[in-house]
mmCIF file of C-alpha atoms in Angstrom:
data_model
loop_
_atom_site.group_PDB
_atom_site.id
_atom_site.type_symbol
_atom_site.label_atom_id
_atom_site.label_comp_id
_atom_site.label_asym_id
_atom_site.label_seq_id
_atom_site.Cartn_x
_atom_site.Cartn_y
_atom_site.Cartn_z
ATOM 1 C CA MET A 1 0.000 0.000 0.000
ATOM 2 C CA ARG A 2 1.210 3.485 -0.813
ATOM 3 C CA ARG A 3 0.372 4.810 2.657
ATOM 4 C CA ALA A 4 2.287 2.007 4.363
ATOM 5 C CA SER A 5 5.327 2.629 2.175
ATOM 6 C CA VAL A 6 5.363 6.305 3.159
ATOM 7 C CA VAL A 7 5.429 5.411 6.845
ATOM 8 C CA PHE A 8 8.085 2.729 6.338
ATOM 9 C CA LYS A 9 10.301 5.093 4.334
ATOM 10 C CA THR A 10 9.985 7.795 6.970
ATOM 11 C CA TYR A 11 11.369 5.658 9.764
ATOM 12 C CA MET A 12 13.932 3.808 7.708
ATOM 13 C CA THR A 13 15.487 7.104 6.607
ATOM 14 C CA THR A 14 15.325 8.938 9.931
ATOM 15 C CA GLN A 15 15.444 6.633 12.939
ATOM 16 C CA MET A 16 15.970 3.036 11.789
ATOM 17 C CA ALA A 17 13.631 2.345 14.679
ATOM 18 C CA CYS A 18 10.990 0.202 13.065
ATOM 19 C CA ALA A 19 10.828 -2.406 10.331
ATOM 20 C CA GLY A 20 7.952 -4.642 9.415
ATOM 21 C CA ASP A 21 6.133 -6.809 6.929
ATOM 22 C CA ALA A 22 2.785 -5.893 5.384
ATOM 23 C CA SER A 23 1.636 -9.340 4.233
ATOM 24 C CA ALA A 24 -1.984 -9.451 5.347
ATOM 25 C CA SER A 25 -2.153 -13.146 4.488
ATOM 26 C CA ASN A 26 0.148 -13.937 7.423
ATOM 27 C CA VAL A 27 -2.881 -13.486 9.662
ATOM 28 C CA TYR A 28 -5.336 -15.793 7.934
ATOM 29 C CA GLU A 29 -3.578 -17.966 5.373
ATOM 30 C CA ASN A 30 -2.690 -21.421 6.683
ATOM 31 C CA HIS A 31 -3.644 -23.391 3.586
ATOM 32 C CA PHE A 32 -0.625 -25.662 3.818
ATOM 33 C CA TRP A 33 -0.734 -26.235 7.557
ATOM 34 C CA HIS A 34 -0.450 -29.998 7.023
ATOM 35 C CA LEU A 35 3.122 -29.418 5.790
ATOM 36 C CA TYR A 36 4.175 -27.468 8.896
ATOM 37 C CA PRO A 37 6.432 -29.358 11.322
ATOM 38 C CA GLY A 38 4.359 -30.242 14.356
ATOM 39 C CA ASN A 39 1.179 -30.917 12.393
ATOM 40 C CA GLU A 40 2.050 -34.437 11.311
ATOM 41 C CA ASN A 41 -0.896 -36.855 11.469
ATOM 42 C CA CYS A 42 -3.248 -34.058 12.615
ATOM 43 C CA SER A 43 -6.813 -33.631 11.369
ATOM 44 C CA GLU A 44 -6.595 -29.898 12.109
ATOM 45 C CA PRO A 45 -3.603 -27.615 12.693
ATOM 46 C CA ARG A 46 -1.817 -27.395 16.017
ATOM 47 C CA VAL A 47 0.881 -25.094 14.606
ATOM 48 C CA LEU A 48 -0.025 -21.956 12.641
ATOM 49 C CA THR A 49 1.952 -19.145 11.024
ATOM 50 C CA VAL A 50 1.479 -17.071 14.163
ATOM 51 C CA ASP A 51 3.302 -19.764 16.170
ATOM 52 C CA TYR A 52 6.388 -19.335 13.994
ATOM 53 C CA ILE A 53 6.245 -15.564 14.400
ATOM 54 C CA ARG A 54 5.984 -15.859 18.175
ATOM 55 C CA HIS A 55 8.812 -18.396 18.293
ATOM 56 C CA LEU A 56 11.149 -16.240 16.199
ATOM 57 C CA ASN A 57 10.139 -12.879 17.656
ATOM 58 C CA PRO A 58 8.075 -13.062 20.855
ATOM 59 C CA GLY A 59 8.230 -9.282 21.173
ATOM 60 C CA ALA A 60 6.690 -8.670 17.741
ATOM 61 C CA LYS A 61 3.848 -6.188 17.514
ATOM 62 C CA THR A 62 0.987 -6.789 15.108
ATOM 63 C CA ILE A 63 -1.313 -4.229 13.508
ATOM 64 C CA MET A 64 -4.562 -5.561 12.066
ATOM 65 C CA ILE A 65 -6.726 -3.274 9.944
ATOM 66 C CA VAL A 66 -10.028 -4.964 9.161
ATOM 67 C CA ARG A 67 -12.870 -3.853 6.944
ATOM 68 C CA ASN A 68 -16.585 -4.557 6.915
ATOM 69 C CA PRO A 69 -16.401 -8.155 5.625
ATOM 70 C CA THR A 70 -19.241 -7.590 3.165
ATOM 71 C CA SER A 71 -17.386 -4.678 1.576
ATOM 72 C CA ARG A 72 -14.112 -6.595 1.722
ATOM 73 C CA LEU A 73 -15.519 -9.547 -0.213
ATOM 74 C CA TYR A 74 -17.015 -7.338 -2.939
ATOM 75 C CA SER A 75 -13.771 -5.386 -3.212
ATOM 76 C CA SER A 76 -11.719 -8.584 -3.402
ATOM 77 C CA TYR A 77 -13.939 -9.966 -6.156
ATOM 78 C CA LYS A 78 -13.561 -6.791 -8.214
ATOM 79 C CA PHE A 79 -9.805 -6.691 -7.669
ATOM 80 C CA TYR A 80 -9.118 -10.267 -8.757
ATOM 81 C CA ASN A 81 -11.581 -10.093 -11.629
ATOM 82 C CA GLN A 82 -9.260 -7.712 -13.464
ATOM 83 C CA PHE A 83 -6.703 -10.509 -13.801
ATOM 84 C CA THR A 84 -9.123 -13.045 -15.287
ATOM 85 C CA HIS A 85 -9.731 -11.085 -18.507
ATOM 86 C CA LEU A 86 -13.375 -12.128 -18.219
ATOM 87 C CA GLU A 87 -16.271 -9.708 -18.239
ATOM 88 C CA SER A 88 -18.190 -9.649 -14.988
ATOM 89 C CA ASN A 89 -20.677 -7.472 -13.143
ATOM 90 C CA ARG A 90 -22.427 -7.178 -9.809
ATOM 91 C CA GLU A 91 -25.146 -9.639 -10.849
ATOM 92 C CA GLU A 92 -22.492 -12.276 -11.474
ATOM 93 C CA PHE A 93 -20.929 -11.419 -8.131
ATOM 94 C CA HIS A 94 -24.268 -12.188 -6.483
ATOM 95 C CA GLU A 95 -24.375 -15.639 -8.091
ATOM 96 C CA TRP A 96 -20.709 -16.247 -7.258
ATOM 97 C CA ALA A 97 -21.312 -15.335 -3.607
ATOM 98 C CA LYS A 98 -24.195 -17.799 -3.341
ATOM 99 C CA GLU A 99 -22.015 -20.549 -4.819
ATOM 100 C CA GLN A 100 -19.216 -19.755 -2.379
ATOM 101 C CA PHE A 101 -21.499 -20.164 0.616
ATOM 102 C CA GLU A 102 -22.463 -23.620 -0.602
ATOM 103 C CA LEU A 103 -18.752 -24.506 -0.349
ATOM 104 C CA ILE A 104 -18.132 -22.704 2.926
ATOM 105 C CA THR A 105 -16.476 -25.714 4.576
ATOM 106 C CA ASP A 106 -13.573 -25.386 2.122
ATOM 107 C CA CYS A 107 -10.752 -23.505 3.863
ATOM 108 C CA PHE A 108 -9.666 -22.084 0.506
ATOM 109 C CA ASN A 109 -13.040 -20.384 0.205
ATOM 110 C CA GLU A 110 -12.772 -16.593 -0.184
ATOM 111 C CA PRO A 111 -15.606 -15.605 2.236
ATOM 112 C CA ILE A 112 -13.702 -17.383 5.026
ATOM 113 C CA VAL A 113 -11.208 -14.495 5.074
ATOM 114 C CA GLY A 114 -13.906 -12.179 6.446
ATOM 115 C CA ILE A 115 -14.541 -14.306 9.544
ATOM 116 C CA TYR A 116 -12.047 -12.187 11.432
ATOM 117 C CA TYR A 117 -12.687 -13.336 14.971
ATOM 118 C CA VAL A 118 -11.113 -16.740 14.241
ATOM 119 C CA TYR A 119 -7.768 -15.202 13.272
ATOM 120 C CA VAL A 120 -7.849 -12.500 15.932
ATOM 121 C CA GLN A 121 -8.553 -15.134 18.568
ATOM 122 C CA ASP A 122 -5.613 -17.244 17.352
ATOM 123 C CA TRP A 123 -3.349 -14.199 17.582
ATOM 124 C CA LEU A 124 -4.519 -13.197 21.061
ATOM 125 C CA LEU A 125 -3.921 -16.724 22.321
ATOM 126 C CA ARG A 126 -0.251 -16.367 21.333
ATOM 127 C CA PHE A 127 0.461 -12.696 21.998
ATOM 128 C CA PRO A 128 -0.608 -10.424 24.865
ATOM 129 C CA ARG A 129 -3.264 -7.858 23.969
ATOM 130 C CA GLU A 130 -0.810 -4.968 24.304
ATOM 131 C CA GLN A 131 1.178 -6.380 21.371
ATOM 132 C CA VAL A 132 -1.788 -6.473 18.997
ATOM 133 C CA TYR A 133 -3.411 -3.295 17.669
ATOM 134 C CA ILE A 134 -6.715 -3.778 15.865
ATOM 135 C CA THR A 135 -8.647 -1.066 14.092
ATOM 136 C CA ARG A 136 -11.124 -0.698 11.250
ATOM 137 C CA LEU A 137 -10.252 0.477 7.760
ATOM 138 C CA GLU A 138 -13.313 2.714 7.893
ATOM 139 C CA ASP A 139 -11.916 4.549 10.935
ATOM 140 C CA LEU A 140 -8.466 4.897 9.386
ATOM 141 C CA SER A 141 -9.945 6.320 6.183
ATOM 142 C CA ALA A 142 -12.134 8.765 8.098
ATOM 143 C CA ASN A 143 -9.399 9.979 10.451
ATOM 144 C CA VAL A 144 -5.923 9.249 9.118
ATOM 145 C CA THR A 145 -4.130 11.539 11.558
ATOM 146 C CA GLY A 146 -5.943 10.194 14.600
ATOM 147 C CA GLU A 147 -5.433 6.531 13.739
ATOM 148 C CA MET A 148 -1.818 6.944 12.636
ATOM 149 C CA THR A 149 -1.041 8.794 15.859
ATOM 150 C CA LYS A 150 -2.419 5.833 17.833
ATOM 151 C CA ILE A 151 -0.383 3.420 15.713
ATOM 152 C CA PHE A 152 2.845 5.356 16.281
ATOM 153 C CA GLU A 153 2.132 5.308 20.022
ATOM 154 C CA PHE A 154 1.448 1.567 19.880
ATOM 155 C CA LEU A 155 4.807 1.043 18.156
ATOM 156 C CA GLU A 156 6.474 3.297 20.733
ATOM 157 C CA LEU A 157 7.699 5.613 17.991
ATOM 158 C CA ASP A 158 8.093 9.351 18.198
ATOM 159 C CA PRO A 159 5.233 11.280 16.597
ATOM 160 C CA VAL A 160 5.898 12.466 13.058
ATOM 161 C CA ASN A 161 5.982 16.124 12.105
ATOM 162 C CA GLN A 162 3.122 17.864 10.332
ATOM 163 C CA GLU A 163 4.830 17.667 6.944
ATOM 164 C CA THR A 164 5.195 13.890 7.133
ATOM 165 C CA MET A 165 1.649 13.439 8.414
ATOM 166 C CA ALA A 166 0.382 15.559 5.520
ATOM 167 C CA GLU A 167 2.283 13.292 3.110
ATOM 168 C CA ILE A 168 0.682 10.232 4.694
ATOM 169 C CA GLU A 169 -2.788 11.786 4.506
ATOM 170 C CA SER A 170 -2.395 12.775 0.862
ATOM 171 C CA ALA A 171 -0.930 9.442 -0.294
ATOM 172 C CA LYS A 172 -2.795 8.068 -3.284
ATOM 173 C CA ARG A 173 -5.168 5.245 -2.445
ATOM 174 C CA ALA A 174 -4.629 2.036 -4.391
ATOM 175 C CA ASN A 175 -7.147 -0.168 -6.196
ATOM 176 C CA VAL A 176 -9.965 2.368 -6.414
ATOM 177 C CA GLY A 177 -11.668 4.122 -9.279
ATOM 178 C CA THR A 178 -12.094 2.187 -12.522
ATOM 179 C CA LEU A 179 -13.317 -1.082 -11.021
ATOM 180 C CA SER A 180 -15.777 0.637 -8.695
ATOM 181 C CA ARG A 181 -17.257 2.607 -11.582
ATOM 182 C CA LYS A 182 -17.441 -0.507 -13.751
ATOM 183 C CA PHE A 183 -19.317 -2.623 -11.213
ATOM 184 C CA GLY A 184 -21.252 0.039 -9.363
ATOM 185 C CA PRO A 185 -22.472 -0.372 -5.771
ATOM 186 C CA ILE A 186 -23.203 -3.826 -4.444
ATOM 187 C CA LEU A 187 -26.738 -5.054 -5.123
ATOM 188 C CA PRO A 188 -29.054 -4.679 -2.097
ATOM 189 C CA ALA A 189 -29.916 -8.388 -2.275
ATOM 190 C CA THR A 190 -26.230 -9.322 -2.229
ATOM 191 C CA LYS A 191 -25.487 -6.966 0.644
ATOM 192 C CA SER A 192 -28.337 -8.479 2.637
ATOM 193 C CA LEU A 193 -27.080 -12.000 1.894
ATOM 194 C CA LEU A 194 -23.538 -11.192 3.001
ATOM 195 C CA ASP A 195 -24.543 -9.099 6.009
ATOM 196 C CA ASP A 196 -26.718 -11.951 7.285
ATOM 197 C CA PHE A 197 -23.873 -14.420 6.858
ATOM 198 C CA TYR A 198 -21.223 -12.306 8.590
ATOM 199 C CA ARG A 199 -23.416 -10.869 11.375
ATOM 200 C CA PRO A 200 -22.883 -13.658 13.955
ATOM 201 C CA PHE A 201 -19.137 -13.662 13.292
ATOM 202 C CA ASN A 202 -18.952 -9.876 13.622
ATOM 203 C CA ARG A 203 -20.792 -10.207 16.915
ATOM 204 C CA ARG A 204 -18.206 -12.676 18.193
ATOM 205 C CA LEU A 205 -15.398 -10.352 17.114
ATOM 206 C CA ALA A 206 -17.015 -7.398 18.897
ATOM 207 C CA GLN A 207 -17.415 -9.502 22.042
ATOM 208 C CA LEU A 208 -13.812 -10.707 21.845
ATOM 209 C CA LEU A 209 -12.506 -7.141 21.573
ATOM 210 C CA GLY A 210 -15.131 -5.527 23.786
ATOM 211 C CA ASP A 211 -15.831 -3.009 21.027
ATOM 212 C CA ASP A 212 -19.167 -2.655 19.226
ATOM 213 C CA ARG A 213 -17.563 -0.818 16.314
ATOM 214 C CA PHE A 214 -16.737 -4.252 14.934
ATOM 215 C CA LEU A 215 -20.429 -5.015 14.496
ATOM 216 C CA TRP A 216 -20.335 -2.631 11.517
ATOM 217 C CA GLU A 217 -23.842 -1.476 12.281
ATOM 218 C CA ASP A 218 -22.913 2.035 11.145
ATOM 219 C CA ASP A 219 -22.576 0.924 7.501
#
């Protein structure tokens, strides 16, 4: 992400105080868990990616930025559709979503990514709460300065100056524009379908974090 690269560049060129990895899939992707040492002859994983991170760096701090899972799924579909060279639209997304839910037991299934509480719970079982910062993309987008200030504090970094914060705020957002105009807003029927599916999982996430913002009832 452009915004993340601005922050990373700032600290690498001034303080050398913070380095990190921005692979979101580290949180949720354990597709090949059966190949991990320690999972031999297991019907479900005992060792996850987070276990390796804790073993190698028990003091690591994790920042999770999650989005309304309904919006995330629609955005993901639009993003990956551009690489298929196939014409698609929001009506086809609706049919695709229904098909995905029929296969929901498949761990490779895309809607699974939006069941955040599972991954957050795994992380909080391995790391103390003070080493995991969780916020919503909606809040970051609405208040870049406020959220970035909290993140710098979480990382125990000095606050940035106004010029750097202005650069972060004005950074170009990626993966927006053409695809959104092509597909248009999500169909009401699709939104209702996805909201109903994710609602109980959002509720469990909100309970886990003690924060009703993660119900996404303001969307």
